[in-house]
CSV table of C-alpha atoms in Angstrom, one decimal:
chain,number,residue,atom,x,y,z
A,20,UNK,CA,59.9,234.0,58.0
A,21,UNK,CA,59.9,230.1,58.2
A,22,UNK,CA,59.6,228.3,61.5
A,23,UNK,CA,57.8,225.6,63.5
A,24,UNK,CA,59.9,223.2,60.8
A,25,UNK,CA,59.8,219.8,61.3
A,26,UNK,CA,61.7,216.9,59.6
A,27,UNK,CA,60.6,214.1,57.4
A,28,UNK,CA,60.9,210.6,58.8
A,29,UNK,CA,63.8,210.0,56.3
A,30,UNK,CA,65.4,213.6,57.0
A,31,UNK,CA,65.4,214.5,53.6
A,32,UNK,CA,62.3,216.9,53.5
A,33,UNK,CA,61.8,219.9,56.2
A,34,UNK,CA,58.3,221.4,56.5
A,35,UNK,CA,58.2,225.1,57.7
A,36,UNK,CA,55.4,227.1,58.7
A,37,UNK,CA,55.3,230.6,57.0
A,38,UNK,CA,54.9,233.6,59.0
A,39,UNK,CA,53.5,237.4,58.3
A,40,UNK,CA,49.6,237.4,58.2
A,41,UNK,CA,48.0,239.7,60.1
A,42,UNK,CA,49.3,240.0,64.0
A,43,UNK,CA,52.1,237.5,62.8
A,44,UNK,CA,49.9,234.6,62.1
A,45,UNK,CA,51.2,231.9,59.6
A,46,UNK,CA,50.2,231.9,55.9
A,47,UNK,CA,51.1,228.5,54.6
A,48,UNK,CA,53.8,226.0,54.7
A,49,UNK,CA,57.2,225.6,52.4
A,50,UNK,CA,58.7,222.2,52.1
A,51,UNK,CA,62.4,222.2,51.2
A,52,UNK,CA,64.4,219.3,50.2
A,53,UNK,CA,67.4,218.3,52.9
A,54,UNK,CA,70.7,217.9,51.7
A,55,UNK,CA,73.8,217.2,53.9
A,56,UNK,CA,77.3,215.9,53.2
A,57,UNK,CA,80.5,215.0,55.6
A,58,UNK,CA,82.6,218.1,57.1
A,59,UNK,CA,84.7,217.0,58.9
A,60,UNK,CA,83.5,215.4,62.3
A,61,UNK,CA,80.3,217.6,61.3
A,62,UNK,CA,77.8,217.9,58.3
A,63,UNK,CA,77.1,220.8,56.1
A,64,UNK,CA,73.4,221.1,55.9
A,65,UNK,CA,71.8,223.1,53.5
A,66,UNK,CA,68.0,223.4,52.8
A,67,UNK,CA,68.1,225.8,49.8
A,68,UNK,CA,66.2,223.8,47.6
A,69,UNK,CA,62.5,224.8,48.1
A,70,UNK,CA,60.4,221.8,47.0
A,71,UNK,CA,57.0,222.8,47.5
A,72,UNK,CA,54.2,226.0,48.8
A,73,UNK,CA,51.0,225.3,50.4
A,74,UNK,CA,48.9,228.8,51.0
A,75,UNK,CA,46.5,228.0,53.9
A,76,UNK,CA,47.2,228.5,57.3
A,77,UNK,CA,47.4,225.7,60.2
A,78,UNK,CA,49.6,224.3,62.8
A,79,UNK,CA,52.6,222.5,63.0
A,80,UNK,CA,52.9,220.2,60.1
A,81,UNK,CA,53.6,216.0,60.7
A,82,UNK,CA,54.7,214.2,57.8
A,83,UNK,CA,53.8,210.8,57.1
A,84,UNK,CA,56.5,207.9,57.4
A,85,UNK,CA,56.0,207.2,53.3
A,86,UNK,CA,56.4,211.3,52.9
A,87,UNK,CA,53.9,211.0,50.5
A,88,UNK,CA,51.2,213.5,52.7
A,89,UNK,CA,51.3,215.8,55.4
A,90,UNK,CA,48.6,216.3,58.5
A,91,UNK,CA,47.8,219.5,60.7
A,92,UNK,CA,45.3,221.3,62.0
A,93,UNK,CA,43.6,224.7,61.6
A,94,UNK,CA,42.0,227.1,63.8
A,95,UNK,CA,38.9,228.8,62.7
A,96,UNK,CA,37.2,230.9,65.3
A,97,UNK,CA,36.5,228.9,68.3
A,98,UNK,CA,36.7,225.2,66.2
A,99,UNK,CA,39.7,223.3,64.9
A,100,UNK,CA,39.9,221.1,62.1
A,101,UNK,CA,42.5,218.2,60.7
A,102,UNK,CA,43.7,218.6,57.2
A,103,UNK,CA,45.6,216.3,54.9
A,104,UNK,CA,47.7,217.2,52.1
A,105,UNK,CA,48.9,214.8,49.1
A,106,UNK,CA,52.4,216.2,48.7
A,107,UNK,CA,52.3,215.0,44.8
A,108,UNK,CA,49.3,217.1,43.9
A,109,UNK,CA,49.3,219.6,47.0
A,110,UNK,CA,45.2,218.3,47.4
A,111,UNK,CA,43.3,219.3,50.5
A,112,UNK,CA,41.0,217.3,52.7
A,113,UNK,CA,39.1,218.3,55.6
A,114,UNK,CA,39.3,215.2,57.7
A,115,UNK,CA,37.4,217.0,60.3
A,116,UNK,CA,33.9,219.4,60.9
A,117,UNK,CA,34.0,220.3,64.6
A,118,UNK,CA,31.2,222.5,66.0
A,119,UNK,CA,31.9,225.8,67.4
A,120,UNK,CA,33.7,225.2,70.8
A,121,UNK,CA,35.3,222.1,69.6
A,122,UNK,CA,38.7,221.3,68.5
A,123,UNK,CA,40.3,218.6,66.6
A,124,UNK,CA,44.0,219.0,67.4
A,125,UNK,CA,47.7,217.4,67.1
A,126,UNK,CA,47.7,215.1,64.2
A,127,UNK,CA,50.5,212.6,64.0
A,128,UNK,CA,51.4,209.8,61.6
A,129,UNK,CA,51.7,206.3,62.5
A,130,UNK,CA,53.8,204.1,60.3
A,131,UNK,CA,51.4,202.2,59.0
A,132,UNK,CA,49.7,205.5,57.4
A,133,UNK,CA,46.9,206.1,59.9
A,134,UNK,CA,46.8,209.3,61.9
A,135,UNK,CA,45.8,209.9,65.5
A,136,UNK,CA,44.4,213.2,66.7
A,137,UNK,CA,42.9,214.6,69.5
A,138,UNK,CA,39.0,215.9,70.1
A,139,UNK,CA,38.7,218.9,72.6
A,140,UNK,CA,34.9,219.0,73.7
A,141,UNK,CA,34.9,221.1,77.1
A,142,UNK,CA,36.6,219.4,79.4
A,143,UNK,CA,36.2,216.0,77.8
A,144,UNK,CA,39.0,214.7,75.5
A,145,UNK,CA,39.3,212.0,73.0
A,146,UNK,CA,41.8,210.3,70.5
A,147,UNK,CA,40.2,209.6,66.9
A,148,UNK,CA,42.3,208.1,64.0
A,149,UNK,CA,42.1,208.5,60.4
A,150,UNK,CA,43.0,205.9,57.6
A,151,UNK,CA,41.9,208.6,55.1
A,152,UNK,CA,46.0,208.8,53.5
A,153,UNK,CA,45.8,204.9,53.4
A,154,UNK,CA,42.9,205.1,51.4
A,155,UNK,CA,44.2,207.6,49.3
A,156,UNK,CA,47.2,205.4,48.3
A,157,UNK,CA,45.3,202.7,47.7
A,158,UNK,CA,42.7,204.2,45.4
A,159,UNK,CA,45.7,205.6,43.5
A,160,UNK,CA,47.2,202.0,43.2
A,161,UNK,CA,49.7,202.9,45.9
């Protein structure tokens, strides 16, 4: 029940939402390790190898260029909030505390680490970034 997967900036990681919550919704995220090798004018792919499991629910997942975190966000009533995740130690951080009516939505790494995202308030629409994984990495000695 894995979809929504997208690939790692290196294409050797695939993050997968996990369906079959209630009324189909998604219950966390599997991250599977890539591996590929020449067939002819083709490649066999195989993504066996199941790397990781994160148990919260969220939207499609957007891994960073170093593949060290990944970024998406999750609905909660009528708000939306950004979440990070350190890949190495699976921890959470809320990035994001909208109000009710409010949505924080469509994270997506920039090379340098930072993370845009979009602000739904109404009608009016914003892009915020984050440096939150580049302070992460640094505090770590990274």
């Amino acid at each position: 029940f894995e979809g929504d997967s997208v690939l790692s900036p290196s294409g050797q990681l695939v993050i997968s939402r996990i369906a079959g919550g209630a009324d189909g919704g998604a219950l966390g995220y599997s991250l599977r390790r890539v591996q590929y090798e020449p067939f002819g004018d083709n490649y066999n792919i195989n993504i066996d190898q199941q790397v990781g499991t994160f148990c919260f629910s969220g939207a499609k997942a957007n891994i960073s260029y170093d593949e060290r975190f990944f970024v998406t966000h999750h609905h909660d009533g009528e708000k939306s909030d950004i979440i990070l995740v350190d890949l190495t130690d699976g921890s959470q951080y809320q990035i994001t505390n909208m109000p009710p009516g409010s949505r924080a939505l469509f994270p997506h790494f920039r090379s340098d680490g930072w993370f845009y995202f979009l602000i739904r308030e109404g009608d009016k629409e914003y892009v915020v970034a984050s440096d939150l994984a580049v302070q992460k990495l640094q505090a770590n000695g990274g």
